CSV table of C-alpha atoms and ligand atoms in Angstrom, one decimal:
chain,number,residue,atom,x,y,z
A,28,UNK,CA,-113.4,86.1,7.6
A,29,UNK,CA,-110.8,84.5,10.5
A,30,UNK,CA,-108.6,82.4,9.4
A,31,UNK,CA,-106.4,80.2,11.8
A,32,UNK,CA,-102.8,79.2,9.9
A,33,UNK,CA,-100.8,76.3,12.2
A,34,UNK,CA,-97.1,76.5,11.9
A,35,UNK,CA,-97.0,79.8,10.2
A,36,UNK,CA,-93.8,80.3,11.5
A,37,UNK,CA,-91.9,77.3,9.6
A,38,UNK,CA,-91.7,77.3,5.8
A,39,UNK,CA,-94.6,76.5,3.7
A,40,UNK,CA,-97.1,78.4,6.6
A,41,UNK,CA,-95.5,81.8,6.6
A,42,UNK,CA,-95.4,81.7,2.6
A,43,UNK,CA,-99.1,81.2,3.2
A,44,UNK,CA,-99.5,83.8,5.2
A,45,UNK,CA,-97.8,86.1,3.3
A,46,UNK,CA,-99.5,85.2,0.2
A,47,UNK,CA,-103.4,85.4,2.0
A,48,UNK,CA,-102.5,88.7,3.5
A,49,UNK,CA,-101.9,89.9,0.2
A,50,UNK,CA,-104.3,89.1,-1.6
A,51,UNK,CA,-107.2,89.2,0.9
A,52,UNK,CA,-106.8,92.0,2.8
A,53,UNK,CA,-110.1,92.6,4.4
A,54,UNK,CA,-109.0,88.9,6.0
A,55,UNK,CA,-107.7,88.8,9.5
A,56,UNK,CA,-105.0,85.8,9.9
A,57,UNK,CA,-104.2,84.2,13.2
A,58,UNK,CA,-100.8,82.0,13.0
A,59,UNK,CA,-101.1,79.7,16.0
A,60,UNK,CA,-96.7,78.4,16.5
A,61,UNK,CA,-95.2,76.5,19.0
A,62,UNK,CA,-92.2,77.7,17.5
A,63,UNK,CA,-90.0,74.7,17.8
A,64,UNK,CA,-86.4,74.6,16.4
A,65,UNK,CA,-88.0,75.0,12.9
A,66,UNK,CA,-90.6,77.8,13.1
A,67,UNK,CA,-88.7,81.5,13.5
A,68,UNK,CA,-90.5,84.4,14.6
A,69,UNK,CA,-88.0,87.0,12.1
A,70,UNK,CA,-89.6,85.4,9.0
A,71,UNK,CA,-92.9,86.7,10.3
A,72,UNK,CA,-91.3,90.1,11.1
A,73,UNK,CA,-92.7,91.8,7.8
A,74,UNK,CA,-96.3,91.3,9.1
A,75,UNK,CA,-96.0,91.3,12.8
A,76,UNK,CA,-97.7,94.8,12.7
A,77,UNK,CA,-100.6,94.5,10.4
A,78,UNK,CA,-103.7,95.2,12.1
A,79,UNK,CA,-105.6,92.2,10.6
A,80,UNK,CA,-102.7,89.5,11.6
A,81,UNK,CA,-102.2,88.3,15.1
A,82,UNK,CA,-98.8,85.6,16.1
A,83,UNK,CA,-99.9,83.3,19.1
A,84,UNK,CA,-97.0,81.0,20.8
A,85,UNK,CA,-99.4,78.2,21.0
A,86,UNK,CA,-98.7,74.2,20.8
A,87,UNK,CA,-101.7,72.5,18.8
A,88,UNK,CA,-101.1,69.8,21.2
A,89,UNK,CA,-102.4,72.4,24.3
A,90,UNK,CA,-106.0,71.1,24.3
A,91,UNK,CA,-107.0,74.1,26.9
A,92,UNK,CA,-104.9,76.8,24.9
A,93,UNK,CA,-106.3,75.5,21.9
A,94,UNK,CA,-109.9,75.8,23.1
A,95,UNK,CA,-109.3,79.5,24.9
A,96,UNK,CA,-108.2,80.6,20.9
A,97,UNK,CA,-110.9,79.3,19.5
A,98,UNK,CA,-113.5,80.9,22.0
A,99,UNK,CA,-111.5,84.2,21.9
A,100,UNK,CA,-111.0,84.5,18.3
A,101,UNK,CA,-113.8,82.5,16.3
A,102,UNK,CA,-112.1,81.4,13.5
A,103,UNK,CA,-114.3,80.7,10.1
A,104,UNK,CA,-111.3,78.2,8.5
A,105,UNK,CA,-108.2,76.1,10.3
A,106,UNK,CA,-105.4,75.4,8.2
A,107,UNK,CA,-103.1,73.3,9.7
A,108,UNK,CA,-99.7,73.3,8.7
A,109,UNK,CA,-98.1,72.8,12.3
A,110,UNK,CA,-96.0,69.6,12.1
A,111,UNK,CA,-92.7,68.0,12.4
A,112,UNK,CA,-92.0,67.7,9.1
A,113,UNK,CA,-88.5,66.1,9.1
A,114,UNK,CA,-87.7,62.5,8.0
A,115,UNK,CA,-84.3,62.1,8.5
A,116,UNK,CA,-85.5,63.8,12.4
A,117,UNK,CA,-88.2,61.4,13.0
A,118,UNK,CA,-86.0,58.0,12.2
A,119,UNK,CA,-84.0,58.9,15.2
A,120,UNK,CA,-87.1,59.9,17.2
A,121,UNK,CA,-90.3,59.1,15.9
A,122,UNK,CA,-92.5,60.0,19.6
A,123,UNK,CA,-92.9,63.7,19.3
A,124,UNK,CA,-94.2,62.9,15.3
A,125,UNK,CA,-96.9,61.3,17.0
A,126,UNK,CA,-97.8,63.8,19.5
A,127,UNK,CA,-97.5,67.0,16.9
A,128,UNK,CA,-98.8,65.4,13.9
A,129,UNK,CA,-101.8,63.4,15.2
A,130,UNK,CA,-102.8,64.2,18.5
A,131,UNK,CA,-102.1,68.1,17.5
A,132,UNK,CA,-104.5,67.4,14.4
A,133,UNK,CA,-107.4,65.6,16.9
A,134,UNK,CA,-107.0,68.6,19.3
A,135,UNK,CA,-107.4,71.6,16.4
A,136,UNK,CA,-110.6,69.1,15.2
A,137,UNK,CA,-111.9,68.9,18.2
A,138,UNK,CA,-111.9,72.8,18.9
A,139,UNK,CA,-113.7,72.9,15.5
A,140,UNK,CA,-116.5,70.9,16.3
A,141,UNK,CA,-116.9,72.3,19.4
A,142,UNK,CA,-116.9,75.9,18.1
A,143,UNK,CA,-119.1,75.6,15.1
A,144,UNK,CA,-118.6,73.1,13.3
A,145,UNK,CA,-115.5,75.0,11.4
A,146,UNK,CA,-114.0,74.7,8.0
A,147,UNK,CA,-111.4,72.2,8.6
A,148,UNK,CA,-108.0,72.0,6.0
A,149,UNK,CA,-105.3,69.8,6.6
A,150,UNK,CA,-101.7,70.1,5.2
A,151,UNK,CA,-100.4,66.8,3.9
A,152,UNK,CA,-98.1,65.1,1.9
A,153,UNK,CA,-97.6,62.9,-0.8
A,154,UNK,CA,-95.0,60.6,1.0
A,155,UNK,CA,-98.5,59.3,2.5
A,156,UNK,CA,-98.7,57.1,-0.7
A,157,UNK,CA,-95.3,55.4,0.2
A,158,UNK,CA,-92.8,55.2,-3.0
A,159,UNK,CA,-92.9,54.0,-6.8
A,160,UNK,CA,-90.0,52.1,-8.4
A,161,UNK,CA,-87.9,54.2,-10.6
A,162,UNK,CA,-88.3,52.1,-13.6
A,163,UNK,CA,-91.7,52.9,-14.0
A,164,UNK,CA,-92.1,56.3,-14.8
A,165,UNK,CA,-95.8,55.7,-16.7
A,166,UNK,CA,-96.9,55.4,-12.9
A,167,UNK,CA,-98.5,58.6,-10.4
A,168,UNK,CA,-99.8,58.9,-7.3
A,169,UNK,CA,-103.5,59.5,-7.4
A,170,UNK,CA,-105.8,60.3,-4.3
A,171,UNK,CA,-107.2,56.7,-5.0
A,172,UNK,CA,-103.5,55.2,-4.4
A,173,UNK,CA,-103.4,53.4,-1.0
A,174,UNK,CA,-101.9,54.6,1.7
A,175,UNK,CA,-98.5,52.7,2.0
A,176,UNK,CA,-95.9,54.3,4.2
A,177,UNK,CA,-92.0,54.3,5.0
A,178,UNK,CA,-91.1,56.4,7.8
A,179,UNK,CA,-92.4,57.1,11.3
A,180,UNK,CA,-93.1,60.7,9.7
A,181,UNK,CA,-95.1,59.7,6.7
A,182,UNK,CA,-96.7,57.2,8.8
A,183,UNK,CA,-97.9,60.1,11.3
A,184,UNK,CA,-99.0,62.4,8.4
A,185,UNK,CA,-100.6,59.2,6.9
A,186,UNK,CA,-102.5,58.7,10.4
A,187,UNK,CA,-103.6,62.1,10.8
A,188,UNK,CA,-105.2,61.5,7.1
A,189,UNK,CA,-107.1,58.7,8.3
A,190,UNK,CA,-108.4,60.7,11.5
A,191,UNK,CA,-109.6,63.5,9.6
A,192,UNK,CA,-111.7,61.5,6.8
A,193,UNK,CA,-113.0,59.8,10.0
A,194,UNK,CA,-113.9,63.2,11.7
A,195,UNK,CA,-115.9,63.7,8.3
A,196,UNK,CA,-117.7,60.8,8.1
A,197,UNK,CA,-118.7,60.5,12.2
A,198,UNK,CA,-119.2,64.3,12.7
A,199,UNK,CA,-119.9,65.7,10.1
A,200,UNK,CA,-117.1,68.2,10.0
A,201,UNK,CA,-116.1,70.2,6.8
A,202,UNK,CA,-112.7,69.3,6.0
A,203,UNK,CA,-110.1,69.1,3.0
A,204,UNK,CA,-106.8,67.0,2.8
A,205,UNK,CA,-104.6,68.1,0.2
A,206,UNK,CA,-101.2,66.1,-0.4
A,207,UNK,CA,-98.2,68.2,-1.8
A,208,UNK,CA,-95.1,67.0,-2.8
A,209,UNK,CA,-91.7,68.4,-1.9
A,210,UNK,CA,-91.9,72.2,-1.5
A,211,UNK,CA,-88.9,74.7,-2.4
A,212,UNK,CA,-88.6,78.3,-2.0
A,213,UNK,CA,-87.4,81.3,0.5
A,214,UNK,CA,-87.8,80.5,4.3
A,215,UNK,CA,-87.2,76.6,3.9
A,216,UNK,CA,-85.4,75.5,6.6
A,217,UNK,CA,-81.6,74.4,6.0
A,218,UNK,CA,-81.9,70.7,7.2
A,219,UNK,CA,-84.0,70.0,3.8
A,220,UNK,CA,-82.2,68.9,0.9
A,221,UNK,CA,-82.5,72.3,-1.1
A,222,UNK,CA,-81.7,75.0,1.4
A,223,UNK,CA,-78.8,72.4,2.8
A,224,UNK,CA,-77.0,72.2,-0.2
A,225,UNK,CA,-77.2,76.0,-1.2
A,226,UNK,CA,-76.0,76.9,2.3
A,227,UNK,CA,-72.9,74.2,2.5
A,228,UNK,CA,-72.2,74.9,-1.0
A,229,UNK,CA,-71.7,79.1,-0.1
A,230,UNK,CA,-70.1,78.3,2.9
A,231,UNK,CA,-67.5,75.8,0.7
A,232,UNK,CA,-68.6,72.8,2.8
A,233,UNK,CA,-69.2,69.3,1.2
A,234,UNK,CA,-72.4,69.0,-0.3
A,235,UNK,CA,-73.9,64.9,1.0
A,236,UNK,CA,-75.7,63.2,-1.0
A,237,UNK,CA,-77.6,59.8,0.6
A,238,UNK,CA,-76.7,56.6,-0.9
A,239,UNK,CA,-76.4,57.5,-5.2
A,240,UNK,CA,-78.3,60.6,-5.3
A,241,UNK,CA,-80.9,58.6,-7.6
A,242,UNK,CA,-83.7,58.8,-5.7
A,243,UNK,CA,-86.0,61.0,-7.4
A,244,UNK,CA,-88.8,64.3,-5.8
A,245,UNK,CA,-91.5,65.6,-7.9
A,246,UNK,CA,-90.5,69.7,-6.8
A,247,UNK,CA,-93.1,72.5,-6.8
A,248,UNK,CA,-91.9,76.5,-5.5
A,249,UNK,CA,-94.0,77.1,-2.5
A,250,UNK,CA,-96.3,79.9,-3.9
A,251,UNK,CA,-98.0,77.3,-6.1
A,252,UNK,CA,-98.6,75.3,-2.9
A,253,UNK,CA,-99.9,78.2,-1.7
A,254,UNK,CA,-102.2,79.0,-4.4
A,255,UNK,CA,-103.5,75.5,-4.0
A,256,UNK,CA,-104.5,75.8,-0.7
A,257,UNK,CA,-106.3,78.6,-1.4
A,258,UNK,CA,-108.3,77.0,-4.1
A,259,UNK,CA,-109.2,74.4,-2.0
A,260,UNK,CA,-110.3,76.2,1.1
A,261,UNK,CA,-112.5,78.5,-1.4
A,262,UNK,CA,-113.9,76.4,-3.6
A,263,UNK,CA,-113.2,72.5,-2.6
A,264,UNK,CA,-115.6,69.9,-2.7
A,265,UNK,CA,-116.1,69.2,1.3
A,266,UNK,CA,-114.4,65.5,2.5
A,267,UNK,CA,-112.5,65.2,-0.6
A,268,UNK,CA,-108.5,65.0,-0.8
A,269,UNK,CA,-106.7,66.8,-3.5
A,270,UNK,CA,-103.1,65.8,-4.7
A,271,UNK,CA,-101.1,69.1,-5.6
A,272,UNK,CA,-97.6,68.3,-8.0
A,273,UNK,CA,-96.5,70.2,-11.1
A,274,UNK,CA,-94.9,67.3,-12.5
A,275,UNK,CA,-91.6,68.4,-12.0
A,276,UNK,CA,-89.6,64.9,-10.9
A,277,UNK,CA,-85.7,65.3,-10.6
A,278,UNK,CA,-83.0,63.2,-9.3
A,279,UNK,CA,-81.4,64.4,-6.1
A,280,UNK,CA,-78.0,64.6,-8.0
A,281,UNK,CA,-79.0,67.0,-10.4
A,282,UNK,CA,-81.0,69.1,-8.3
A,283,UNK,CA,-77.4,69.1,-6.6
A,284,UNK,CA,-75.5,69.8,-9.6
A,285,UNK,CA,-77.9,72.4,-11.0
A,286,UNK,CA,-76.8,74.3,-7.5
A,287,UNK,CA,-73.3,74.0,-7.9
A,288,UNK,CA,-73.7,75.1,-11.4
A,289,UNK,CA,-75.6,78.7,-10.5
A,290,UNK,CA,-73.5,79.5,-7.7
A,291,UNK,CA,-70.0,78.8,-8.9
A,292,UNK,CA,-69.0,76.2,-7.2
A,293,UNK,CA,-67.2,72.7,-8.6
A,294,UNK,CA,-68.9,69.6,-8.0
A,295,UNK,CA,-66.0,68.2,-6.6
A,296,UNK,CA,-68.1,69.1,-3.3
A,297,UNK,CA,-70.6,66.8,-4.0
A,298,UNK,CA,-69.7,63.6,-1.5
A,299,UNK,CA,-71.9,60.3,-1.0
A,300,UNK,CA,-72.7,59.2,2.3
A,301,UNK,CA,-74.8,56.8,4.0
A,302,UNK,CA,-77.8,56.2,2.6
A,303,UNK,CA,-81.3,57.2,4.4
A,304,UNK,CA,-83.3,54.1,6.3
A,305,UNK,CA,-86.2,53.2,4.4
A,306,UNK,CA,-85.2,55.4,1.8
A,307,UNK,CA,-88.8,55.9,-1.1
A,308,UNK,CA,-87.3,55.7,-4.4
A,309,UNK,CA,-89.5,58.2,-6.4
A,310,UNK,CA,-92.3,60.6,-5.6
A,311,UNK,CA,-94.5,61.4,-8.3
A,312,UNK,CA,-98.0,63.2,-8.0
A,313,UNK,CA,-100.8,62.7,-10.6
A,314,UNK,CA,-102.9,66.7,-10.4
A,315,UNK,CA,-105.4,65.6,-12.5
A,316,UNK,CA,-108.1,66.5,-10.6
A,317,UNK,CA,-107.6,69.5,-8.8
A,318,UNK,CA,-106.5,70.7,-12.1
A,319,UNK,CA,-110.2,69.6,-13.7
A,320,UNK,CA,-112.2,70.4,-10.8
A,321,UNK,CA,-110.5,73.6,-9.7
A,322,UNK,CA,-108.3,74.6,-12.7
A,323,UNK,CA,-105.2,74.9,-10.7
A,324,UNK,CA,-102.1,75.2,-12.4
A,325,UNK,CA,-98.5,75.6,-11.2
A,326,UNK,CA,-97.2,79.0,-12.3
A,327,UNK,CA,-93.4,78.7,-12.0
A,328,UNK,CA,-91.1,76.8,-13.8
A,329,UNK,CA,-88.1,74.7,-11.8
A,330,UNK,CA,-85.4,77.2,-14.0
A,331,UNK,CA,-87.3,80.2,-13.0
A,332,UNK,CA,-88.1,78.9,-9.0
A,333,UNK,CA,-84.3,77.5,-8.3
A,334,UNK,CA,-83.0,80.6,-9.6
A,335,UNK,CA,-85.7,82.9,-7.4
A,336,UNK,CA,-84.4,80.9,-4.9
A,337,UNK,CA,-80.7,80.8,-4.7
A,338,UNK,CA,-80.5,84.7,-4.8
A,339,UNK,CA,-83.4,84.4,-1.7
A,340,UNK,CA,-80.7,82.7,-0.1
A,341,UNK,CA,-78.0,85.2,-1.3
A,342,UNK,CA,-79.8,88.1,-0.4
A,343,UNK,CA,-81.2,86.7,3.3
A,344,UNK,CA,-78.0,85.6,4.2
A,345,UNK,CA,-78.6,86.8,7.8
A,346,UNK,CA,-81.7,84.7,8.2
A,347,UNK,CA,-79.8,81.1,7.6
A,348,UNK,CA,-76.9,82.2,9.6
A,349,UNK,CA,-78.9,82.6,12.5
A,350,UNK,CA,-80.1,79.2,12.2
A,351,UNK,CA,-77.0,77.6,11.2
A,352,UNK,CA,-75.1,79.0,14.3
A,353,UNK,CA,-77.4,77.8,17.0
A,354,UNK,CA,-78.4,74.1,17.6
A,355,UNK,CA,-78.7,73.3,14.1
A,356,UNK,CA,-74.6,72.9,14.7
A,357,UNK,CA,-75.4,70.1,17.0
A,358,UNK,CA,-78.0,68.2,14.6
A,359,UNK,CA,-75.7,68.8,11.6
A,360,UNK,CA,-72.8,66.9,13.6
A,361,UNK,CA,-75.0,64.4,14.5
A,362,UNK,CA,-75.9,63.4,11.2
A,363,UNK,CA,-73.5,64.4,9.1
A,364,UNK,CA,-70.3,63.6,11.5
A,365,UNK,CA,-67.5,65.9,10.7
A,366,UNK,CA,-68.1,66.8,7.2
A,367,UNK,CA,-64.7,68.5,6.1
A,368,UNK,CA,-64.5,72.1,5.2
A,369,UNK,CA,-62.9,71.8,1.8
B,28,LIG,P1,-91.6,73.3,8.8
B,28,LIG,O1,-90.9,72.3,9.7
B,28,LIG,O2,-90.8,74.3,8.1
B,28,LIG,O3,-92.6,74.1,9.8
B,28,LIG,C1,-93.4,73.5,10.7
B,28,LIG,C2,-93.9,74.6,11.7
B,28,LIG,O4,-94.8,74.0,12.6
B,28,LIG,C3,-92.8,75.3,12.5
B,28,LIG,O5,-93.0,76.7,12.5
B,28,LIG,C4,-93.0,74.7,13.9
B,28,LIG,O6,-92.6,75.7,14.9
B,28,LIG,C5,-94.5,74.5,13.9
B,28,LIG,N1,-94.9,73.5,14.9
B,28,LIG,C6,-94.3,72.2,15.1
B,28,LIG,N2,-94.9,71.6,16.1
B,28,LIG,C7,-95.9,72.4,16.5
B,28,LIG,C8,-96.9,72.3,17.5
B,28,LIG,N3,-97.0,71.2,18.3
B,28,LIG,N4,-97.8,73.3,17.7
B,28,LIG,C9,-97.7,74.4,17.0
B,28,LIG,N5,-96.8,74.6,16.0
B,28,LIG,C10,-95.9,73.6,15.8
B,28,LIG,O7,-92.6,72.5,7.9
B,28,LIG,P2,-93.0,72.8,6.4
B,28,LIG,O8,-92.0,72.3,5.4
B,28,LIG,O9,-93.4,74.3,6.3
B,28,LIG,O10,-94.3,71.9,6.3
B,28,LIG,C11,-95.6,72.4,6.6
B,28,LIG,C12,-96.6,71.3,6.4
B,28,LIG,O11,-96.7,70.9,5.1
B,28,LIG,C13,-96.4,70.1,7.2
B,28,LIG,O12,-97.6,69.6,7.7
B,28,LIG,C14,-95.8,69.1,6.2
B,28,LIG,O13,-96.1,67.8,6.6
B,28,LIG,C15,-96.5,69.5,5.0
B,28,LIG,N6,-95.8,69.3,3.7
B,28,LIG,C16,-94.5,69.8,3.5
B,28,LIG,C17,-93.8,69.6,2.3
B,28,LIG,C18,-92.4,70.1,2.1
B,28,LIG,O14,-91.9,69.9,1.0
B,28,LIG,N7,-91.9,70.9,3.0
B,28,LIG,C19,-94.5,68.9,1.3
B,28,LIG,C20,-95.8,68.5,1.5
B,28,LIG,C21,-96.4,68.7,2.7
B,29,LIG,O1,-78.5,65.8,3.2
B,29,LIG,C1,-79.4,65.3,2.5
B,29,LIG,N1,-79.0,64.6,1.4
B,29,LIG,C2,-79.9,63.9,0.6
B,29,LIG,O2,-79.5,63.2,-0.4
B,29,LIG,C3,-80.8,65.5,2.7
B,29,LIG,C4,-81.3,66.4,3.8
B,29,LIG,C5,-81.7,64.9,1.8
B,29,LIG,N2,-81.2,64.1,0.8
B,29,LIG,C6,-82.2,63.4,-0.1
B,29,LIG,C7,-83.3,62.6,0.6
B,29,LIG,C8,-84.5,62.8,-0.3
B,29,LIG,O3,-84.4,61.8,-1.3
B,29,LIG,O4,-82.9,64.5,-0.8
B,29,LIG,C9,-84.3,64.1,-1.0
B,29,LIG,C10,-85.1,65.2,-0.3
B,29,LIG,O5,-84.9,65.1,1.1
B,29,LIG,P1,-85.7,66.1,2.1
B,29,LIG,O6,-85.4,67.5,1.7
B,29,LIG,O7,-85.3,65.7,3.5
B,29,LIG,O8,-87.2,65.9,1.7
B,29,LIG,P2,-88.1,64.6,1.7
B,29,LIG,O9,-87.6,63.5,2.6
B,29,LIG,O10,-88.4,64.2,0.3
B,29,LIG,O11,-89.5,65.1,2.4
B,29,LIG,C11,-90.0,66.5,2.0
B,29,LIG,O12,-91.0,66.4,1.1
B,29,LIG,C12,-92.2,65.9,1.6
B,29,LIG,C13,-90.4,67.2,3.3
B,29,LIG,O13,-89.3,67.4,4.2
B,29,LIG,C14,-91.6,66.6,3.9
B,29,LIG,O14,-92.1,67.4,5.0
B,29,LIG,C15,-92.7,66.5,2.9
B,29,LIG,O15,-93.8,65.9,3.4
């Protein structure tokens, strides 16, 4: 069995990878990476060497590149992770969002159906579903919810959703959406709300919070993502989408709080700024059915997944610092402006 992981070098694809090498070892796993500013080649470093795992510097968008892969390798499965996956990145520039997240989608379907007819899974999300209004907590996005989006990078995602139910229903090819809501865990890049304020927050740097921190994610740690995927991939129903949340919703300002709280530090950090355009109010994920249908369950609690990883953070202090120090200096300024040292 070949599998072909997209963006295995940003966050939720090298958890992947990590976790299918593990478990199936008679597996060989091809991360395709155009290694953009998010994906790092040192997070992949623990694996570079396996026999049955193989890194290619690839863009999904390379139709020809693509294609030579496919022929070379013949992959059984595609899981695409490989996206821009920022939204606060793609209100300033929406164009490369298109190109990554729905062209590079068409291209990797394409190779599929040319090469077999392969097993298709794509990555999605739940901001697909647009928002819910915080005063009513009795309603969950399920996969019946219309699509309904905010920003130009839920509105790719949301696109590339539409294209592959389309590529099901015209060709005929055997594909899976599932649509996660927001990740957490080691490896997550420190633009993110998470990783952002753990790193400010060791560094003694402001902690900013958009408009009144109220806004509220539904968090799930990254291995029960993972777990997911693998459920689906195995034993999915083909052409169906599965929602994947562990009910878990939290106010940005807590999550915030709760992080000053583990690692010391006074809240007096925390500082309101501008709030995000377009801003969606709540996330919230309805897992009924992949629970019923594939009796998936998330395995970590937030107390237990926060704590896992804030000492990731503490003990792979090298890995953020090599981010932080390089371009990420430039996006954080423009952004942020000149948030104070304190
Ligand atoms: P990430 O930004 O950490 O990683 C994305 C990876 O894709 C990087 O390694 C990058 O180099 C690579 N990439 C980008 N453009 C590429 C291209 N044109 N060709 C090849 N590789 C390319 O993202 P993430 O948080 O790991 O998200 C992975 C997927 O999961 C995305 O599709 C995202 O929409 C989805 N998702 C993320 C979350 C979350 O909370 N992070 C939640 C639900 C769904
Ligand atoms: O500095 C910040 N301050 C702040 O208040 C940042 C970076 C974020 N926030 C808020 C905005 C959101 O309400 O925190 C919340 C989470 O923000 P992000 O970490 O940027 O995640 P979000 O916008 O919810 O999107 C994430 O989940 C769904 C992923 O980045 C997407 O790829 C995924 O599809």
């Amino acid at each position: 069995m070949t599998i072909f992981v997209t963006g295995g070098a940003g966050f939720i694809g090298s958890n992947f990878i990590f976790y299918m090498l593990k478990k199936y070892q008679s597996y060989k796993i091809v991360c395709i990476d155009k290694l953009t500013y998010a994906g790092n080649l040192s997070t992949l470093e623990p694996v570079m060497n396996y026999s049955n795992f193989r890194f290619v510097k690839l863009d999904i968008c390379d139709r020809k590149g693509v294609y030579e892969l496919f022929e070379e390798e013949q992959p059984d499965i595609v899981v695409n992770f490989a996206a821009e996956s920022h939204v606060d990145r793609s209100i300033k520039n929406p164009e490369i969002f298109l190109q990554t997240n729905i062209i590079g989608t068409a291209i990797l379907m394409d190779a599929c159906r040319k090469y077999g007819n392969i097993r298709y899974h794509q990555v999605s999300t739940d901001e697909v579903y647009g928002d819910l209004p915080l005063d009513r907590t009795d309603l969950f996005f399920t996969e019946n919810t219309p699509i309904h989006t905010s920003s130009p990078y839920s509105s790719s995602k949301a696109s590339a959703d539409l294209l592959v139910l389309a590529y099901y229903k015209t060709y005929g090819l055997p594909v899976t959406i599932s649509r996660c809501s927001n990740n957490y865990g080691p490896y997550h890049f420190p633009e993110k709300l998470i990783p952002l304020m753990i790193v400010n927050a060791l560094n003694n740097k402001l902690l900013p919070v958009y408009g009144e921190g109220i806004n509220v994610r539904d968090w799930l740690y990254v291995e029960d993502h993972c777990k997911a995927i693998d459920l689906i991939i195995h034993s999915g129903i083909i052409g169906e989408v599965y929602n994947i949340g562990g009910h878990n919703e939290m106010k940005n300002i807590d999550i915030v709080k709760i992080i000053c709280k583990e690692l010391g530090k006074p809240e007096s950090l925390i500082t309101f700024v501008e709030d995000r355009r377009g801003h969606d109010m709540r996330y919230a994920i309805d897992p009924t059915k992949i629970y019923t249908e594939l009796g998936w369950l998330p395995e970590t609690t937030f107390a237990e997944g926060i704590r896992k990883t804030i000492q990731w953070y503490l003990d792979n202090q090298e890995w953020w610092e090599d981010i932080i120090s390089g371009e990420y200096q430039n996006y954080y300024k423009k952004m942020y402006g000149n948030l104070e040292e304190v």
